[in-house]
Amino acid sequence: MKRAIAAGVVGIARLLAGGSVRQIGFEPDERQRIYFANHTSHLDFVIVWSALPRRLRSITRPVAAKDYWEKGLRSYLATNVFNAVLVDRNRATEQPSNPIEILLQGLGDRHSLIIFPEGTRGDGTTIAPFKSGLYRIGKERPDVELVPVYIDNLNRVLPKGEFVPVPMLASVAFGAPMRIENGEDKNGFLDRARSAVLELRQW
């Protein structure tokens, strides 16, 4: 049943987003990776996850907001279809460990992650400076490849504050994997990672 639901989610996601997936210096691979993308919609991780081949979807865990994805049908999908790593955005709420530890546990020794380094949804026209989480994970797990992803036009498929998706031509572009270079500091790496996502706009 889970496989049938997953296939349905993939089909709907590709229909809503127009099904356009581009690979620029990127080859699908089962090695552990962190896919990091711009963030404009609650559908972002669904679209990125659905754009991956089926063999990779089974080992790729989206990182998502617990307060949004733990409710109703979304909770079932997050847990049983996406195997999502849910992070509490409410800093006043006690968590068993800090968010980076939660992500590292979710990564483990087998899985890949989908994350959004801006930390909050934007308007789709600009990409905000990246928060430090991507750098911290990259330092803790230098063996894991970091893959930039650019999602175009998805803010119009599910605009902020809306709940019903609107069919609209959108696209996803995967870029070449990268890692933190020796001696590269946090700000330098985050600027380079953000630029890697921005460069995918032209494709």
PDB file of C-alpha atoms in Angstrom:
ATOM      1  CA  MET A   1       0.000   0.000   0.000  1.00  0.00           C
ATOM      2  CA  LYS A   2       2.816   2.398   0.860  1.00  0.00           C
ATOM      3  CA  ARG A   3       4.339   1.836  -2.580  1.00  0.00           C
ATOM      4  CA  ALA A   4       1.009   2.615  -4.262  1.00  0.00           C
ATOM      5  CA  ILE A   5       0.567   5.796  -2.222  1.00  0.00           C
ATOM      6  CA  ALA A   6       4.147   6.854  -2.981  1.00  0.00           C
ATOM      7  CA  ALA A   7       3.556   6.297  -6.704  1.00  0.00           C
ATOM      8  CA  GLY A   8       0.405   8.396  -6.487  1.00  0.00           C
ATOM      9  CA  VAL A   9       2.223  11.205  -4.665  1.00  0.00           C
ATOM     10  CA  VAL A  10       4.974  11.176  -7.286  1.00  0.00           C
ATOM     11  CA  GLY A  11       2.448  11.320 -10.115  1.00  0.00           C
ATOM     12  CA  ILE A  12       0.529  14.200  -8.564  1.00  0.00           C
ATOM     13  CA  ALA A  13       3.712  16.116  -7.740  1.00  0.00           C
ATOM     14  CA  ARG A  14       4.989  15.785 -11.285  1.00  0.00           C
ATOM     15  CA  LEU A  15       1.618  16.857 -12.670  1.00  0.00           C
ATOM     16  CA  LEU A  16       1.467  19.931 -10.440  1.00  0.00           C
ATOM     17  CA  ALA A  17       5.065  20.912 -11.147  1.00  0.00           C
ATOM     18  CA  GLY A  18       5.042  20.204 -14.850  1.00  0.00           C
ATOM     19  CA  GLY A  19       7.482  17.300 -14.551  1.00  0.00           C
ATOM     20  CA  SER A  20      10.552  19.251 -15.707  1.00  0.00           C
ATOM     21  CA  VAL A  21      13.756  17.898 -14.114  1.00  0.00           C
ATOM     22  CA  ARG A  22      17.231  18.989 -15.234  1.00  0.00           C
ATOM     23  CA  GLN A  23      20.584  17.520 -14.243  1.00  0.00           C
ATOM     24  CA  ILE A  24      23.607  19.810 -14.609  1.00  0.00           C
ATOM     25  CA  GLY A  25      26.799  17.983 -13.665  1.00  0.00           C
ATOM     26  CA  PHE A  26      24.680  15.621 -11.598  1.00  0.00           C
ATOM     27  CA  GLU A  27      24.244  11.868 -11.869  1.00  0.00           C
ATOM     28  CA  PRO A  28      21.728   9.995  -9.687  1.00  0.00           C
ATOM     29  CA  ASP A  29      23.664   7.783  -7.301  1.00  0.00           C
ATOM     30  CA  GLU A  30      22.944   5.739  -4.186  1.00  0.00           C
ATOM     31  CA  ARG A  31      25.829   7.229  -2.230  1.00  0.00           C
ATOM     32  CA  GLN A  32      24.834   9.388   0.724  1.00  0.00           C
ATOM     33  CA  ARG A  33      24.026  12.960  -0.217  1.00  0.00           C
ATOM     34  CA  ILE A  34      22.453  16.088   1.183  1.00  0.00           C
ATOM     35  CA  TYR A  35      20.264  17.820  -1.376  1.00  0.00           C
ATOM     36  CA  PHE A  36      19.991  21.502  -0.437  1.00  0.00           C
ATOM     37  CA  ALA A  37      17.466  23.721  -2.182  1.00  0.00           C
ATOM     38  CA  ASN A  38      15.799  27.111  -2.149  1.00  0.00           C
ATOM     39  CA  HIS A  39      12.565  27.199  -0.169  1.00  0.00           C
ATOM     40  CA  THR A  40       9.304  28.785  -1.336  1.00  0.00           C
ATOM     41  CA  SER A  41       6.515  26.311  -0.535  1.00  0.00           C
ATOM     42  CA  HIS A  42       5.427  23.452   1.721  1.00  0.00           C
ATOM     43  CA  LEU A  43       5.527  21.352  -1.463  1.00  0.00           C
ATOM     44  CA  ASP A  44       9.254  21.902  -1.992  1.00  0.00           C
ATOM     45  CA  PHE A  45      10.498  18.658  -0.495  1.00  0.00           C
ATOM     46  CA  VAL A  46       7.693  16.703  -2.170  1.00  0.00           C
ATOM     47  CA  ILE A  47       8.770  18.011  -5.573  1.00  0.00           C
ATOM     48  CA  VAL A  48      12.492  17.358  -4.991  1.00  0.00           C
ATOM     49  CA  TRP A  49      11.845  13.875  -3.557  1.00  0.00           C
ATOM     50  CA  SER A  50       9.526  13.017  -6.453  1.00  0.00           C
ATOM     51  CA  ALA A  51      12.132  14.162  -8.994  1.00  0.00           C
ATOM     52  CA  LEU A  52      14.563  11.470  -7.817  1.00  0.00           C
ATOM     53  CA  PRO A  53      14.558   7.953  -9.292  1.00  0.00           C
ATOM     54  CA  ARG A  54      12.532   5.441  -7.276  1.00  0.00           C
ATOM     55  CA  ARG A  55      15.621   3.614  -6.024  1.00  0.00           C
ATOM     56  CA  LEU A  56      16.857   6.871  -4.465  1.00  0.00           C
ATOM     57  CA  ARG A  57      13.519   7.953  -3.036  1.00  0.00           C
ATOM     58  CA  SER A  58      13.548   4.938  -0.721  1.00  0.00           C
ATOM     59  CA  ILE A  59      16.788   6.111   0.913  1.00  0.00           C
ATOM     60  CA  THR A  60      16.228   9.878   0.790  1.00  0.00           C
ATOM     61  CA  ARG A  61      14.604  11.571   3.789  1.00  0.00           C
ATOM     62  CA  PRO A  62      13.171  15.082   3.519  1.00  0.00           C
ATOM     63  CA  VAL A  63      13.672  17.392   6.494  1.00  0.00           C
ATOM     64  CA  ALA A  64      10.414  19.159   7.309  1.00  0.00           C
ATOM     65  CA  ALA A  65       8.677  21.305   9.915  1.00  0.00           C
ATOM     66  CA  LYS A  66       7.135  19.146  12.608  1.00  0.00           C
ATOM     67  CA  ASP A  67       4.290  21.563  13.362  1.00  0.00           C
ATOM     68  CA  TYR A  68       3.072  21.403   9.745  1.00  0.00           C
ATOM     69  CA  TRP A  69       3.695  17.764   8.836  1.00  0.00           C
ATOM     70  CA  GLU A  70       2.569  16.039  12.048  1.00  0.00           C
ATOM     71  CA  LYS A  71      -1.133  16.816  11.465  1.00  0.00           C
ATOM     72  CA  GLY A  72      -3.778  14.536   9.920  1.00  0.00           C
ATOM     73  CA  LEU A  73      -3.040  13.005   6.526  1.00  0.00           C
ATOM     74  CA  ARG A  74       0.213  14.939   6.312  1.00  0.00           C
ATOM     75  CA  SER A  75       1.455  13.024   9.370  1.00  0.00           C
ATOM     76  CA  TYR A  76       0.788   9.692   7.659  1.00  0.00           C
ATOM     77  CA  LEU A  77       2.571  10.808   4.493  1.00  0.00           C
ATOM     78  CA  ALA A  78       5.546  12.228   6.397  1.00  0.00           C
ATOM     79  CA  THR A  79       6.017   9.068   8.442  1.00  0.00           C
ATOM     80  CA  ASN A  80       4.972   6.250   6.141  1.00  0.00           C
ATOM     81  CA  VAL A  81       5.687   7.535   2.632  1.00  0.00           C
ATOM     82  CA  PHE A  82       8.495  10.104   2.871  1.00  0.00           C
ATOM     83  CA  ASN A  83      10.162   8.788   6.052  1.00  0.00           C
ATOM     84  CA  ALA A  84      10.739  12.461   6.820  1.00  0.00           C
ATOM     85  CA  VAL A  85      12.956  13.861   9.544  1.00  0.00           C
ATOM     86  CA  LEU A  86      10.690  16.239  11.444  1.00  0.00           C
ATOM     87  CA  VAL A  87      12.245  19.215  13.218  1.00  0.00           C
ATOM     88  CA  ASP A  88      10.434  21.426  15.703  1.00  0.00           C
ATOM     89  CA  ARG A  89      10.656  25.072  14.634  1.00  0.00           C
ATOM     90  CA  ASN A  90       9.440  26.292  18.025  1.00  0.00           C
ATOM     91  CA  ARG A  91      12.587  27.002  20.009  1.00  0.00           C
ATOM     92  CA  ALA A  92      10.509  27.203  23.189  1.00  0.00           C
ATOM     93  CA  THR A  93       9.613  23.531  22.834  1.00  0.00           C
ATOM     94  CA  GLU A  94      12.021  21.081  24.389  1.00  0.00           C
ATOM     95  CA  GLN A  95      13.627  18.676  21.931  1.00  0.00           C
ATOM     96  CA  PRO A  96      15.592  15.532  22.746  1.00  0.00           C
ATOM     97  CA  SER A  97      18.659  17.097  21.130  1.00  0.00           C
ATOM     98  CA  ASN A  98      19.607  20.057  19.004  1.00  0.00           C
ATOM     99  CA  PRO A  99      18.416  20.179  15.378  1.00  0.00           C
ATOM    100  CA  ILE A 100      21.829  19.302  13.933  1.00  0.00           C
ATOM    101  CA  GLU A 101      21.954  16.134  16.037  1.00  0.00           C
ATOM    102  CA  ILE A 102      18.474  15.237  14.815  1.00  0.00           C
ATOM    103  CA  LEU A 103      19.607  15.643  11.202  1.00  0.00           C
ATOM    104  CA  LEU A 104      22.771  13.622  11.759  1.00  0.00           C
ATOM    105  CA  GLN A 105      20.719  10.839  13.322  1.00  0.00           C
ATOM    106  CA  GLY A 106      18.324  10.974  10.365  1.00  0.00           C
ATOM    107  CA  LEU A 107      21.274  10.737   7.977  1.00  0.00           C
ATOM    108  CA  GLY A 108      22.784   7.731   9.744  1.00  0.00           C
ATOM    109  CA  ASP A 109      25.046   5.532   7.630  1.00  0.00           C
ATOM    110  CA  ARG A 110      22.622   4.878   4.772  1.00  0.00           C
ATOM    111  CA  HIS A 111      20.216   7.730   4.090  1.00  0.00           C
ATOM    112  CA  SER A 112      20.386  10.993   2.185  1.00  0.00           C
ATOM    113  CA  LEU A 113      18.571  14.178   3.236  1.00  0.00           C
ATOM    114  CA  ILE A 114      16.685  17.013   1.547  1.00  0.00           C
ATOM    115  CA  ILE A 115      17.139  20.300   3.407  1.00  0.00           C
ATOM    116  CA  PHE A 116      16.420  24.003   2.909  1.00  0.00           C
ATOM    117  CA  PRO A 117      19.287  26.125   4.272  1.00  0.00           C
ATOM    118  CA  GLU A 118      17.368  29.414   4.138  1.00  0.00           C
ATOM    119  CA  GLY A 119      15.436  28.149   7.143  1.00  0.00           C
ATOM    120  CA  THR A 120      12.153  29.733   6.109  1.00  0.00           C
ATOM    121  CA  ARG A 121      10.120  30.095   2.946  1.00  0.00           C
ATOM    122  CA  GLY A 122      10.871  32.975   0.609  1.00  0.00           C
ATOM    123  CA  ASP A 123       8.824  34.698  -2.075  1.00  0.00           C
ATOM    124  CA  GLY A 124      10.393  32.821  -4.972  1.00  0.00           C
ATOM    125  CA  THR A 125      12.188  35.859  -6.392  1.00  0.00           C
ATOM    126  CA  THR A 126      15.275  35.867  -4.162  1.00  0.00           C
ATOM    127  CA  ILE A 127      17.240  33.350  -2.110  1.00  0.00           C
ATOM    128  CA  ALA A 128      17.996  34.419   1.454  1.00  0.00           C
ATOM    129  CA  PRO A 129      21.445  33.911   3.003  1.00  0.00           C
ATOM    130  CA  PHE A 130      21.949  30.344   4.148  1.00  0.00           C
ATOM    131  CA  LYS A 131      21.923  29.477   7.833  1.00  0.00           C
ATOM    132  CA  SER A 132      24.838  27.579   9.331  1.00  0.00           C
ATOM    133  CA  GLY A 133      23.217  24.119   9.473  1.00  0.00           C
ATOM    134  CA  LEU A 134      24.455  22.974   6.064  1.00  0.00           C
ATOM    135  CA  TYR A 135      28.027  23.904   6.993  1.00  0.00           C
ATOM    136  CA  ARG A 136      27.809  22.174  10.359  1.00  0.00           C
ATOM    137  CA  ILE A 137      26.481  18.957   8.856  1.00  0.00           C
ATOM    138  CA  GLY A 138      29.110  19.091   6.115  1.00  0.00           C
ATOM    139  CA  LYS A 139      31.854  19.418   8.741  1.00  0.00           C
ATOM    140  CA  GLU A 140      30.473  16.552  10.796  1.00  0.00           C
ATOM    141  CA  ARG A 141      30.028  14.307   7.753  1.00  0.00           C
ATOM    142  CA  PRO A 142      32.690  15.203   5.162  1.00  0.00           C
ATOM    143  CA  ASP A 143      32.051  11.857   3.449  1.00  0.00           C
ATOM    144  CA  VAL A 144      28.574  12.964   2.355  1.00  0.00           C
ATOM    145  CA  GLU A 145      28.195  14.853  -0.935  1.00  0.00           C
ATOM    146  CA  LEU A 146      26.299  18.144  -0.933  1.00  0.00           C
ATOM    147  CA  VAL A 147      24.083  18.620  -3.991  1.00  0.00           C
ATOM    148  CA  PRO A 148      22.610  22.051  -4.888  1.00  0.00           C
ATOM    149  CA  VAL A 149      19.016  22.048  -6.129  1.00  0.00           C
ATOM    150  CA  TYR A 150      17.036  24.928  -7.605  1.00  0.00           C
ATOM    151  CA  ILE A 151      13.239  24.859  -7.598  1.00  0.00           C
ATOM    152  CA  ASP A 152      11.683  27.320 -10.026  1.00  0.00           C
ATOM    153  CA  ASN A 153       8.151  28.729  -9.898  1.00  0.00           C
ATOM    154  CA  LEU A 154       6.879  26.440  -7.138  1.00  0.00           C
ATOM    155  CA  ASN A 155       5.817  29.437  -5.041  1.00  0.00           C
ATOM    156  CA  ARG A 156       3.078  29.894  -7.654  1.00  0.00           C
ATOM    157  CA  VAL A 157       1.995  26.242  -7.450  1.00  0.00           C
ATOM    158  CA  LEU A 158       1.315  26.575  -3.702  1.00  0.00           C
ATOM    159  CA  PRO A 159       1.617  30.254  -2.721  1.00  0.00           C
ATOM    160  CA  LYS A 160       2.420  31.100   0.882  1.00  0.00           C
ATOM    161  CA  GLY A 161      -0.777  31.089   2.942  1.00  0.00           C
ATOM    162  CA  GLU A 162      -2.689  28.924   0.448  1.00  0.00           C
ATOM    163  CA  PHE A 163      -3.696  25.288   0.927  1.00  0.00           C
ATOM    164  CA  VAL A 164      -4.845  24.154  -2.516  1.00  0.00           C
ATOM    165  CA  PRO A 165      -2.128  23.630  -5.176  1.00  0.00           C
ATOM    166  CA  VAL A 166      -2.621  25.286  -8.555  1.00  0.00           C
ATOM    167  CA  PRO A 167      -1.301  23.433 -11.664  1.00  0.00           C
ATOM    168  CA  MET A 168       1.555  25.574 -12.910  1.00  0.00           C
ATOM    169  CA  LEU A 169       4.711  24.966 -14.913  1.00  0.00           C
ATOM    170  CA  ALA A 170       7.567  24.538 -12.455  1.00  0.00           C
ATOM    171  CA  SER A 171      10.941  22.826 -12.655  1.00  0.00           C
ATOM    172  CA  VAL A 172      13.712  21.290 -10.583  1.00  0.00           C
ATOM    173  CA  ALA A 173      17.420  21.492 -11.412  1.00  0.00           C
ATOM    174  CA  PHE A 174      20.103  19.361  -9.731  1.00  0.00           C
ATOM    175  CA  GLY A 175      23.669  20.662  -9.795  1.00  0.00           C
ATOM    176  CA  ALA A 176      27.124  19.145  -9.396  1.00  0.00           C
ATOM    177  CA  PRO A 177      27.964  17.689  -5.957  1.00  0.00           C
ATOM    178  CA  MET A 178      30.260  19.719  -3.727  1.00  0.00           C
ATOM    179  CA  ARG A 179      32.027  19.483  -0.379  1.00  0.00           C
ATOM    180  CA  ILE A 180      33.552  21.877   2.129  1.00  0.00           C
ATOM    181  CA  GLU A 181      37.088  22.588   0.983  1.00  0.00           C
ATOM    182  CA  ASN A 182      40.096  22.278   3.285  1.00  0.00           C
ATOM    183  CA  GLY A 183      40.456  25.492   5.235  1.00  0.00           C
ATOM    184  CA  GLU A 184      37.167  26.920   3.959  1.00  0.00           C
ATOM    185  CA  ASP A 185      35.386  28.940   6.622  1.00  0.00           C
ATOM    186  CA  LYS A 186      31.670  28.942   7.344  1.00  0.00           C
ATOM    187  CA  ASN A 187      30.759  32.196   5.597  1.00  0.00           C
ATOM    188  CA  GLY A 188      32.842  31.390   2.534  1.00  0.00           C
ATOM    189  CA  PHE A 189      31.264  27.970   2.145  1.00  0.00           C
ATOM    190  CA  LEU A 190      27.693  29.186   2.698  1.00  0.00           C
ATOM    191  CA  ASP A 191      28.186  31.910   0.080  1.00  0.00           C
ATOM    192  CA  ARG A 192      29.560  29.340  -2.364  1.00  0.00           C
ATOM    193  CA  ALA A 193      26.694  26.926  -1.673  1.00  0.00           C
ATOM    194  CA  ARG A 194      24.091  29.661  -2.161  1.00  0.00           C
ATOM    195  CA  SER A 195      25.801  30.707  -5.413  1.00  0.00           C
ATOM    196  CA  ALA A 196      25.675  27.093  -6.621  1.00  0.00           C
ATOM    197  CA  VAL A 197      21.895  27.114  -6.210  1.00  0.00           C
ATOM    198  CA  LEU A 198      21.567  30.541  -7.865  1.00  0.00           C
ATOM    199  CA  GLU A 199      23.650  29.421 -10.862  1.00  0.00           C
ATOM    200  CA  LEU A 200      21.097  26.709 -11.613  1.00  0.00           C
ATOM    201  CA  ARG A 201      18.551  29.412 -12.463  1.00  0.00           C
ATOM    202  CA  GLN A 202      20.079  29.891 -15.895  1.00  0.00           C
ATOM    203  CA  TRP A 203      19.512  26.277 -16.980  1.00  0.00           C
TER     204      TRP A 203
END
